[in-house]
Amino acid sequence: MKPVIALDAMGGDRAPAEIVAGGVRAAAELDVNILLVGRPDALAPHLPNGVAPPGVEVLAASEVIAMDDEPATAVRTKKDSSLVRCARAVKEGRAHAMVGAGNTGATMAAALLGMGRIRGVHRPAIAVPLPVFGMDRAQLLIDGGATVDPQPGWLVEWAMLGREYARVRLGVAEPTVGLLSNGEEPGKGDALRKAAAPLLSEVKGWVGNVEGRDLLRQSADVILTDGFTGNVALKTVEGALAGLAGLVFGVLDEPAFASVADALKLRMLEAAAPLLPDSTGGALLLGVNGVCVISHGASSATAIVNAVRVARDCVAAGVIVSRALPPAMLGTIEMVSLSFTGVASLPR
Amino acid sequence: MKPVIALDAMGGDRAPAEIVAGGVRAAAELDVNILLVGRPDALAPHLPNGVAPPGVEVLAASEVIAMDDEPATAVRTKKDSSLVRCARAVKEGRAHAMVGAGNTGATMAAALLGMGRIRGVHRPAIAVPLPVFGMDRAQLLIDGGATVDPQPGWLVEWAMLGREYARVRLGVAEPTVGLLSNGEEPGKGDALRKAAAPLLSEVKGWVGNVEGRDLLRQSADVILTDGFTGNVALKTVEGALAGLAGLVFGVLDEPAFASVADALKLRMLEAAAPLLPDSTGGALLLGVNGVCVISHGASSATAIVNAVRVARDCVAAGVIVSRALPPAMLGTIEMVSLSFTGVASLPR
């Protein structure tokens, strides 16, 4: 039985065209079935001959949640939106996982509403894969923006969830865990970091504080931070890389280098491909009781294929933590077990 | 009368050689006198013929504060350290300003102890100049790491100090002010940002929230954040740029591009020069009642010359805010006035 991935076909800057194209490709390439959720009249023009190909099924949803809709309100009022329908499809066992490239806050809200939280996890977090320069691997930054004012203990919950996910996503048997801080030395940090570090030191794989310059480097497999700092750091990386890339290409455009400019640009784009958001394959929403992968807003068809692949792998590996975290976590922290939840009895 | 700049000759990874060389160059090039503070036996080998040239005077200090010394303790116990002597030289009117490339925390502590805080400013902040891609200008990130847990109102104080400094440093008549947040929309942010934004909206030049990707771009002249997030963002920029530069140079090292590699590397280094920390010229410590410029730890002689230039310009422009901020600031925010303080009666 192939896993079924519900895809919010109406979400993202390039929806529905690129999302539909990605869904069709994913069904053909990834050994999954795709539930394409959206307005049938909007999807049809992007389907081959206007018809869903084998492995793709359209699930009608009449409403659309826009990128700038207020998340909680949108999810509450637009019951027949593609996003809410995606989450419900997972809840009702019609799909194993959902993938969305639209309004991130609304995707989170819909996933929480539809799938619920894992017992023992206080708040969700977004696990964003970051490429590691010069290596064919990634690291996970948690939280990329779900929970901006976490309590120190919540970072411990995310650390445990993140390690489980890192095993699947990064293929590392014992993922290391670091805390993003303003210095490597123990004791550095603001109030949140100072309170969180001693708790995190009980987590397996703990390597201590890491710094901003340790992002995109071989430092820790899982790097923890609050959703505010995580979001700032991610967008800072994005801006710095785009700026320097522009500078480099500007030099290549100078007349002196005209003979090699095209070849060099091509080769540099190739070398930098792992850095592009389309390659990384989406972020997993940790803490919801089901698999929800969030792809970036400008997702192309390729980004969607990669996000579906992540969702498929998470389903296959059972990356849903269903057992509650121990109530008295500190001192008794163990790895939480993994098991499938709510996806046992699918219609196909 | 030339301004006198006290230089901590023992502070920094490349001290004393590069610091002394920078001080000697600054005295020759910048129309300033340099008070070179440190162990005479350590400085002499780096002075021409072992003697201080015209415009340079050595002030003996027997102790050194190391990069990893605990700042407050070091400043309290090492009374005869080069750093503490620098701050005292400013306090006693022997110098107009101090420049240090050593232990940042200790430099701050020494400056606070020696010069005191400006009345009405609750905590200091580090104003770090960031280059703006593709433009011959900079922006100021405040705070780069001085105060990791600020209260919302402190950001308003920094905004006002930062605007005054931006006038001198950036040559902008009416600097714009933004708040680093996790979204541009009003209302985005964690608790600190949500509380600070309404207060900052009363500050002249306010443009609203900016995001991580607005760093190093033409967004706002002064970008405010807490010292924790600021430090993470700065180091994230550093790591991302270094990583991508490595990737680009790696491609240029491929055999196919051997014929143009050297010329391209040279040209790229030239184009990227404004991005290098040595070019930016040090960060001003805002909120202390005197001019204290903090240069980066790996400062070369060139970095020191640029940092001395910043200190000189600050002295010339009178960038010390001596009038207390109004006690009931909100609603009545005006630009604070500038005046020289404590540097009126210098011995030369």
XYZ file of C-alpha atoms in Angstrom:
696
model
C 0.000 0.000 0.000
C 1.387 3.338 -1.030
C 1.318 6.157 1.476
C -1.186 8.905 0.688
C 0.007 12.483 0.919
C -2.559 15.300 1.065
C -1.249 18.327 -0.796
C -2.642 21.828 -0.312
C -2.795 22.687 -4.002
C -3.943 26.262 -3.358
C -1.140 27.276 -0.947
C 2.025 29.110 -1.967
C 3.071 32.004 -4.162
C 3.118 29.784 -7.234
C -0.063 27.852 -6.534
C -1.837 26.101 -8.024
C 0.366 25.587 -11.135
C 3.628 24.546 -9.457
C 1.941 22.655 -6.635
C -0.135 20.604 -9.037
C 2.890 19.944 -11.232
C 4.848 18.869 -8.167
C 2.065 16.595 -7.009
C 1.798 14.916 -10.394
C 5.553 14.414 -10.513
C 5.641 13.094 -6.962
C 2.977 10.503 -7.743
C 4.978 9.367 -10.757
C 8.401 9.384 -9.137
C 8.029 8.638 -5.447
C 5.766 5.645 -5.057
C 3.124 7.665 -3.247
C -0.484 8.547 -3.930
C -1.306 12.238 -3.946
C -4.525 13.732 -2.666
C -4.642 17.079 -4.433
C -6.817 19.383 -2.347
C -8.302 22.541 -3.847
C -10.826 24.072 -6.185
C -11.332 21.574 -9.030
C -11.778 24.367 -11.600
C -8.469 25.917 -10.545
C -6.595 22.627 -10.608
C -7.900 21.191 -13.869
C -5.985 23.530 -16.224
C -2.734 22.280 -14.684
C -3.536 18.580 -14.887
C -2.588 16.615 -18.011
C -5.637 16.930 -20.312
C -7.474 18.330 -17.312
C -7.627 14.915 -15.689
C -5.918 13.571 -12.586
C -3.361 10.963 -13.695
C -2.921 7.584 -11.962
C -1.845 8.025 -8.353
C -3.444 11.453 -8.087
C -6.902 12.159 -6.747
C -8.565 15.546 -6.461
C -10.324 16.378 -3.206
C -12.606 19.364 -3.697
C -12.298 22.324 -1.346
C -14.116 25.528 -2.234
C -12.153 28.058 -0.151
C -8.579 29.322 -0.139
C -6.556 30.695 2.779
C -4.401 33.574 1.558
C -0.785 34.213 2.532
C -1.798 37.271 4.556
C -4.894 35.855 6.246
C -4.763 35.872 10.026
C -3.994 32.192 10.702
C -6.285 31.315 13.595
C -9.244 33.215 12.184
C -8.754 31.811 8.697
C -8.635 28.225 9.889
C -11.679 28.727 12.106
C -13.842 30.438 9.500
C -12.774 28.803 6.242
C -13.866 25.269 7.024
C -13.906 24.287 3.386
C -10.470 25.653 2.605
C -7.884 23.425 0.964
C -5.669 23.674 4.045
C -8.324 22.693 6.569
C -9.428 19.883 4.247
C -5.854 18.589 4.090
C -5.602 18.394 7.858
C -8.975 16.757 8.077
C -7.975 14.184 5.476
C -5.129 13.128 7.761
C -7.344 13.190 10.828
C -9.965 11.001 9.140
C -7.383 8.497 7.976
C -7.810 9.376 4.335
C -4.176 10.504 4.055
C -1.043 9.612 5.964
C 0.486 13.082 5.880
C -0.065 16.610 4.631
C 2.172 19.008 2.736
C 1.569 22.765 2.408
C 3.470 25.701 0.942
C 0.992 28.399 1.892
C 0.482 30.577 4.963
C 2.784 28.953 7.534
C 0.828 30.103 10.562
C -2.393 28.817 9.070
C -0.783 25.499 8.100
C 0.316 25.083 11.703
C -3.089 26.075 13.019
C -4.860 23.691 10.654
C -2.520 20.839 11.557
C -2.970 21.459 15.269
C -6.728 21.674 14.931
C -6.969 18.642 12.693
C -4.376 16.319 14.212
C -4.018 17.592 17.743
C -0.842 17.861 19.759
C 1.212 14.935 20.892
C 0.457 14.331 24.539
C 3.218 15.804 26.699
C 4.402 18.290 24.107
C 3.390 21.795 25.109
C 3.875 23.670 21.844
C 4.809 22.797 18.271
C 8.085 23.750 16.621
C 9.213 23.845 13.024
C 12.275 21.723 12.243
C 13.969 23.457 9.320
C 16.688 21.578 7.426
C 19.789 23.677 6.781
C 22.464 22.573 4.344
C 25.978 22.155 5.685
C 28.608 23.879 3.549
C 30.921 21.507 1.750
C 29.170 18.388 2.943
C 26.416 16.249 1.571
C 24.336 16.559 4.711
C 22.079 18.848 6.646
C 21.330 19.984 10.166
C 17.978 20.837 11.716
C 17.198 24.246 13.176
C 14.354 24.034 15.683
C 12.237 26.214 16.013
C 12.008 28.025 12.703
C 9.115 30.193 13.820
C 6.216 28.287 15.383
C 6.582 29.299 19.030
C 8.200 32.671 19.638
C 8.145 32.736 23.448
C 8.863 29.198 24.615
C 9.431 28.149 28.186
C 12.870 26.611 28.784
C 11.485 23.105 29.235
C 9.761 23.147 25.870
C 13.173 23.187 24.213
C 13.851 19.842 25.860
C 10.695 18.424 24.298
C 11.755 19.772 20.910
C 15.231 18.346 21.393
C 13.836 14.867 21.888
C 11.426 15.141 18.969
C 14.184 16.672 16.857
C 16.586 13.844 17.550
C 14.018 11.275 16.492
C 13.358 13.207 13.329
C 17.070 13.727 12.664
C 17.549 9.945 12.664
C 15.144 9.659 9.738
C 15.960 12.868 7.960
C 19.722 12.937 8.374
C 20.347 9.223 8.756
C 22.407 9.794 11.876
C 22.163 7.109 14.541
C 22.921 9.397 17.478
C 22.213 13.004 16.501
C 24.019 15.695 18.431
C 22.117 18.590 19.992
C 23.284 22.182 20.479
C 21.655 25.341 21.815
C 22.014 28.480 19.706
C 23.489 31.124 21.992
C 25.673 34.217 21.995
C 28.787 32.316 23.021
C 30.005 28.745 23.261
C 31.007 28.973 26.898
C 28.590 27.426 29.395
C 26.631 30.170 31.120
C 26.390 32.405 28.047
C 22.955 33.465 26.907
C 19.918 35.459 27.838
C 17.490 34.347 30.524
C 15.865 31.707 28.308
C 19.192 30.171 27.291
C 20.562 30.205 30.817
C 17.500 28.341 32.035
C 17.329 25.947 29.079
C 20.985 24.870 28.900
C 21.054 22.953 32.205
C 17.848 21.144 31.205
C 19.193 20.339 27.761
C 22.416 19.012 29.223
C 20.383 15.981 30.294
C 19.394 15.214 26.705
C 21.334 12.564 24.815
C 23.713 13.963 22.253
C 24.090 17.328 24.010
C 27.176 19.197 22.818
C 26.523 22.530 24.511
C 26.054 26.008 23.126
C 26.669 26.794 19.480
C 26.844 30.227 17.880
C 25.375 31.906 14.825
C 28.479 31.096 12.840
C 27.919 27.392 13.552
C 24.795 27.363 11.419
C 25.386 25.674 8.036
C 28.499 24.075 9.517
C 29.292 20.734 10.974
C 28.480 21.715 14.558
C 25.380 19.940 15.823
C 22.774 17.889 13.976
C 19.951 19.530 15.904
C 20.251 23.194 16.842
C 17.649 24.498 19.244
C 16.347 28.006 19.605
C 13.114 29.873 20.185
C 10.880 30.512 17.179
C 11.671 34.216 17.145
C 15.446 33.886 17.008
C 15.148 30.915 14.665
C 13.093 32.902 12.199
C 15.484 35.855 12.342
C 18.474 33.550 11.844
C 16.918 31.749 8.869
C 16.036 34.973 7.104
C 19.460 36.394 7.932
C 21.104 33.413 6.234
C 18.815 33.870 3.256
C 19.619 37.574 2.927
C 23.366 37.194 3.405
C 23.641 34.391 0.858
C 21.505 36.221 -1.701
C 23.531 39.396 -1.220
C 26.898 37.729 -1.659
C 25.642 35.711 -4.613
C 24.601 38.962 -6.257
C 28.021 40.431 -5.646
C 29.774 37.385 -7.127
C 27.558 37.361 -10.198
C 28.106 41.096 -10.557
C 31.845 40.490 -10.821
C 31.307 37.699 -13.341
C 29.268 40.115 -15.441
C 32.241 42.423 -15.826
C 33.573 42.560 -19.400
C 36.966 41.140 -18.408
C 35.361 37.820 -17.536
C 32.885 37.550 -20.398
C 34.554 34.470 -21.882
C 34.079 32.340 -18.759
C 31.102 34.012 -17.130
C 28.438 31.625 -18.389
C 30.407 28.480 -17.588
C 31.272 29.771 -14.122
C 27.740 30.823 -13.308
C 26.449 27.433 -14.338
C 29.037 25.643 -12.248
C 28.433 27.884 -9.237
C 24.687 27.394 -9.392
C 25.344 23.677 -9.518
C 27.682 23.831 -6.524
C 25.229 25.994 -4.617
C 22.172 23.905 -5.458
C 22.049 22.247 -2.025
C 21.685 25.722 -0.514
C 18.520 26.537 -2.422
C 15.257 26.229 -0.517
C 13.795 24.070 -3.280
C 16.416 21.407 -2.570
C 15.967 21.104 1.146
C 12.539 19.584 0.962
C 10.423 21.320 3.521
C 10.293 21.592 7.264
C 8.540 19.169 9.583
C 6.082 20.517 12.115
C 7.136 18.830 15.340
C 4.653 18.224 18.119
C 1.476 17.616 16.125
C 0.071 14.131 16.171
C 0.658 13.451 12.492
C 3.032 14.293 9.700
C 2.777 17.875 8.419
C 5.528 19.157 6.127
C 5.735 22.887 5.462
C 7.406 23.904 2.219
C 8.565 27.457 1.568
C 6.203 30.032 0.110
C 7.896 30.294 -3.273
C 7.940 26.507 -3.757
C 8.411 25.225 -7.292
C 7.270 21.813 -8.485
C 10.701 20.472 -7.495
C 10.328 21.849 -3.972
C 6.963 20.107 -3.708
C 8.412 16.798 -4.901
C 11.121 17.090 -2.251
C 8.606 18.020 0.437
C 6.434 15.032 -0.487
C 9.528 12.838 -0.269
C 10.165 14.075 3.260
C 6.543 13.413 4.208
C 6.723 9.929 2.716
C 9.936 9.118 4.595
C 8.451 10.384 7.833
C 5.392 8.212 7.348
C 7.518 5.193 6.492
C 9.696 5.691 9.549
C 6.761 6.398 11.793
C 7.902 9.827 12.822
C 4.987 10.534 15.034
C 5.695 10.492 18.690
C 2.574 9.081 20.206
C 3.750 8.139 23.630
C 3.524 10.973 26.107
C 6.758 12.431 27.337
C 7.333 11.466 30.952
C 5.552 13.932 33.232
C 8.638 14.463 35.354
C 10.988 14.774 32.442
C 14.062 16.177 34.002
C 16.445 13.586 35.262
C 14.407 10.826 33.671
C 14.742 11.850 30.073
C 14.686 8.926 27.731
C 14.191 8.728 24.068
C 10.544 8.679 23.257
C 9.380 5.743 21.197
C 7.968 5.944 17.742
C 4.815 4.423 16.408
C 2.244 4.972 13.757
C -0.850 6.745 14.977
C -4.194 7.144 13.388
C -3.100 5.980 9.991
C -3.638 2.260 10.457
C -6.908 1.899 8.613
C -6.631 3.723 5.336
C -9.154 3.202 2.560
C -6.487 2.138 0.087
C 44.525 70.545 19.198
C 44.484 66.982 17.965
C 42.135 64.558 19.658
C 43.822 61.926 21.811
C 42.732 58.323 21.390
C 43.671 55.779 24.069
C 44.373 52.425 22.459
C 44.374 49.152 24.378
C 47.561 47.798 22.846
C 47.296 44.448 24.622
C 43.748 43.557 23.542
C 42.890 41.362 20.564
C 44.021 38.115 18.996
C 46.811 39.869 17.150
C 47.968 42.127 19.982
C 50.267 43.788 20.525
C 51.902 43.711 17.053
C 48.908 44.692 14.903
C 47.470 47.084 17.462
C 50.750 48.954 17.806
C 51.187 49.046 14.038
C 47.652 50.374 13.693
C 48.216 53.021 16.336
C 51.410 54.221 14.680
C 49.673 54.371 11.312
C 46.676 56.184 12.783
C 48.884 58.852 14.337
C 50.586 59.380 10.984
C 47.470 59.308 8.823
C 44.539 60.586 10.840
C 45.567 63.779 12.562
C 45.170 62.251 16.006
C 47.487 61.578 18.910
C 47.613 57.999 20.127
C 48.005 56.962 23.733
C 49.307 53.420 23.422
C 48.408 51.609 26.642
C 50.190 48.398 27.633
C 53.343 46.761 28.890
C 56.253 48.868 27.582
C 58.468 45.798 27.112
C 55.782 44.148 25.005
C 55.161 47.227 22.892
C 58.744 48.307 22.223
C 59.616 45.523 19.743
C 56.775 46.704 17.508
C 57.646 50.402 17.587
C 60.043 51.832 14.975
C 63.516 51.447 16.525
C 61.730 50.626 19.762
C 60.686 54.227 20.218
C 57.271 55.857 20.069
C 57.146 58.047 16.953
C 55.720 61.587 16.957
C 52.046 61.603 17.863
C 52.315 58.370 19.833
C 52.853 58.139 23.572
C 53.142 54.951 25.606
C 51.157 54.730 28.838
C 52.470 51.899 30.978
C 50.054 49.273 32.268
C 51.442 46.130 33.838
C 48.483 43.776 33.514
C 46.568 42.244 30.624
C 42.939 41.135 30.489
C 42.678 37.951 28.453
C 39.984 37.166 25.870
C 38.509 34.509 28.158
C 38.708 36.394 31.462
C 35.370 36.890 33.200
C 34.719 40.555 32.351
C 33.439 42.013 35.618
C 35.977 40.176 37.743
C 38.869 41.029 35.441
C 38.060 44.730 35.413
C 37.611 44.785 39.187
C 40.804 42.912 40.029
C 43.216 43.978 37.287
C 43.364 47.660 38.117
C 46.611 48.129 36.239
C 45.455 46.402 33.078
C 45.764 48.164 29.741
C 41.995 48.156 29.363
C 41.215 49.703 32.733
C 43.995 52.251 32.175
C 42.455 53.213 28.847
C 39.092 53.911 30.430
C 40.728 55.834 33.230
C 42.678 57.940 30.735
C 39.367 59.057 29.247
C 37.835 59.602 32.652
C 40.762 61.719 33.775
C 40.679 63.829 30.636
C 43.953 62.501 29.340
C 42.291 61.070 26.265
C 39.140 61.952 24.345
C 38.169 58.404 23.492
C 39.232 54.778 23.846
C 39.562 51.964 21.323
C 39.855 48.283 22.211
C 39.921 45.015 20.265
C 40.132 42.675 23.250
C 37.573 40.991 25.472
C 34.328 42.756 24.510
C 32.612 42.208 27.830
C 35.611 43.543 29.717
C 35.897 46.539 27.395
C 32.279 47.372 28.147
C 32.760 46.859 31.864
C 35.881 49.022 31.905
C 34.158 51.780 29.931
C 31.131 51.717 32.206
C 33.289 51.761 35.313
C 35.572 54.460 34.025
C 33.174 56.758 32.203
C 29.843 55.965 33.786
C 26.491 55.723 32.072
C 24.725 58.608 30.438
C 21.990 59.764 32.778
C 18.641 58.418 31.615
C 20.091 55.480 29.720
C 19.455 52.240 31.561
C 21.878 49.901 29.827
C 24.562 50.190 27.156
C 24.266 48.753 23.663
C 26.799 48.057 20.944
C 26.106 49.794 17.623
C 27.644 47.532 14.995
C 28.062 48.900 11.466
C 26.912 46.498 8.772
C 27.768 47.030 5.125
C 24.886 47.335 2.690
C 25.271 45.129 -0.385
C 25.860 47.006 -3.578
C 25.965 50.416 -1.943
C 28.706 52.559 -0.510
C 27.010 52.860 2.849
C 26.276 51.053 6.059
C 23.523 50.476 8.562
C 23.788 50.133 12.327
C 22.651 47.041 14.183
C 21.918 47.825 17.840
C 22.517 45.901 20.124
C 25.341 43.659 18.981
C 25.664 41.907 22.320
C 25.888 44.236 25.310
C 22.484 43.718 26.909
C 20.885 40.346 26.278
C 17.623 40.828 28.186
C 16.543 44.431 27.627
C 13.262 45.902 28.738
C 11.150 47.227 25.855
C 11.743 50.872 26.787
C 15.498 50.493 26.620
C 15.223 49.951 22.886
C 13.724 53.433 22.635
C 16.767 54.866 24.402
C 19.051 52.975 22.017
C 17.010 54.167 19.063
C 17.570 57.796 20.023
C 21.268 57.296 20.718
C 21.575 55.275 17.530
C 20.017 57.971 15.388
C 22.426 60.563 16.735
C 25.325 58.257 16.044
C 24.003 57.363 12.592
C 24.067 61.043 11.636
C 27.820 61.112 12.254
C 28.680 57.647 11.124
C 26.438 57.331 8.105
C 26.104 60.981 7.217
C 22.337 60.693 7.050
C 20.376 63.742 8.162
C 17.288 61.834 9.263
C 18.182 58.202 9.909
C 15.402 55.652 9.662
C 14.772 53.172 12.473
C 13.474 49.602 12.221
C 12.870 46.799 14.694
C 14.265 43.383 13.810
C 11.347 40.979 14.009
C 9.998 37.747 12.556
C 7.731 39.520 10.114
C 7.174 42.954 8.687
C 3.525 43.165 9.624
C 2.709 45.240 12.692
C 1.974 42.939 15.600
C 4.575 40.323 14.640
C 7.188 39.391 17.196
C 7.745 37.796 20.550
C 6.710 39.474 23.794
C 9.651 41.893 23.754
C 9.013 42.997 20.184
C 5.253 43.332 20.705
C 5.895 45.615 23.672
C 8.726 47.574 22.047
C 7.144 48.311 18.658
C 4.412 50.651 19.949
C 7.012 52.568 21.973
C 9.392 52.767 19.013
C 6.616 54.028 16.764
C 6.952 57.336 18.626
C 10.604 57.661 17.613
C 11.468 59.854 14.647
C 12.410 57.917 11.548
C 10.413 54.826 12.548
C 9.762 52.555 9.567
C 8.346 49.553 11.424
C 9.492 45.966 11.643
C 12.266 44.643 9.452
C 13.278 40.999 8.980
C 16.510 39.052 9.013
C 16.728 39.316 5.252
C 16.709 43.118 5.563
C 20.116 43.089 7.221
C 22.879 44.228 4.823
C 20.170 45.766 2.635
C 18.783 49.203 2.195
C 16.014 48.791 4.769
C 16.609 50.998 7.816
C 19.684 52.963 8.889
C 19.302 51.851 12.493
C 18.043 48.336 13.196
C 17.157 47.595 16.794
C 17.228 44.289 18.576
C 18.183 42.791 21.908
C 21.843 41.921 22.462
C 21.175 38.208 22.289
C 19.429 38.197 18.920
C 21.847 40.824 17.622
C 24.832 38.686 18.465
C 23.284 35.595 16.883
C 22.399 37.557 13.736
C 25.891 39.039 13.385
C 27.584 35.693 13.741
C 25.056 34.126 11.389
C 25.933 36.688 8.735
C 29.621 36.007 9.308
C 29.205 32.250 8.987
C 26.948 32.384 5.938
C 29.235 34.765 4.062
C 32.352 32.775 4.908
C 30.671 29.549 3.855
C 29.502 30.851 0.508
C 32.852 32.530 -0.143
C 34.522 29.166 0.422
C 32.160 27.534 -2.023
C 32.816 30.192 -4.689
C 36.571 29.954 -4.280
C 36.301 26.176 -4.396
C 34.713 26.426 -7.828
C 37.377 28.873 -8.992
C 40.006 26.345 -7.916
C 38.661 23.767 -10.340
C 41.071 23.027 -13.211
C 38.632 24.296 -15.851
C 38.954 27.826 -14.514
C 42.685 27.894 -13.807
C 43.378 30.587 -16.395
C 41.097 33.163 -14.779
C 41.054 31.996 -11.173
C 43.649 34.401 -9.832
C 42.234 37.450 -11.561
C 38.715 36.595 -10.455
C 39.696 35.958 -6.862
C 41.484 39.271 -6.713
C 38.543 41.105 -8.196
C 36.067 39.373 -5.901
C 38.121 40.147 -2.811
C 38.189 43.739 -3.958
C 34.431 43.827 -4.503
C 33.829 42.153 -1.147
C 36.250 44.354 0.791
C 33.488 46.477 2.329
C 32.098 43.296 3.869
C 35.259 42.490 5.779
C 35.256 43.334 9.485
C 38.553 45.198 9.087
C 36.845 47.710 6.798
C 33.882 48.550 8.955
C 35.873 50.310 11.629
C 34.598 49.133 14.935
C 31.403 49.390 16.900
C 30.466 52.245 19.199
C 29.403 51.470 22.745
C 26.231 53.489 23.169
C 25.135 54.696 26.579
C 28.482 55.260 28.260
C 29.409 58.833 29.006
C 32.354 58.935 26.623
C 33.509 57.517 23.328
C 34.452 53.820 23.418
C 34.951 52.018 20.112
C 35.117 48.228 20.118
C 37.012 46.643 17.246
C 36.715 42.958 16.407
C 38.937 40.408 18.093
C 40.986 39.542 15.019
C 41.690 43.206 14.223
C 44.603 43.940 11.931
C 46.472 47.241 11.851
C 44.015 48.410 9.187
C 41.062 47.569 11.411
C 42.643 49.613 14.200
C 43.218 52.592 11.911
C 39.560 52.440 10.907
C 38.422 52.107 14.516
C 40.536 55.111 15.521
C 38.979 57.045 12.662
C 35.513 56.270 14.006
C 36.569 57.346 17.496
C 38.046 60.558 16.116
C 34.893 61.370 14.159
C 32.738 60.682 17.194
C 34.856 63.018 19.303
C 34.764 65.699 16.628
C 30.999 65.445 16.303
C 30.466 65.300 20.021
C 28.729 61.968 20.012
C 28.164 61.786 23.693
C 24.651 62.317 24.832
C 24.974 64.135 28.088
C 21.517 65.470 28.624
C 19.274 63.023 30.403
C 16.474 61.500 28.420
C 13.143 62.937 29.531
C 11.801 60.941 32.493
C 8.391 60.485 30.907
C 9.765 59.595 27.536
C 6.793 58.190 25.782
C 4.723 60.727 23.944
C 7.308 63.403 24.576
C 10.221 61.859 22.750
C 12.504 64.444 21.254
C 15.943 64.146 19.891
C 18.450 64.333 22.649
C 21.041 67.036 22.273
C 24.696 66.453 21.819
C 27.570 68.002 23.662
C 31.087 67.261 24.676
C 31.407 65.936 28.185
C 34.416 65.526 30.362
C 36.880 66.120 27.568
C 37.014 69.911 27.755
C 40.279 70.299 29.627
C 42.804 68.036 28.030
C 46.503 68.382 28.770
C 47.358 68.964 25.136
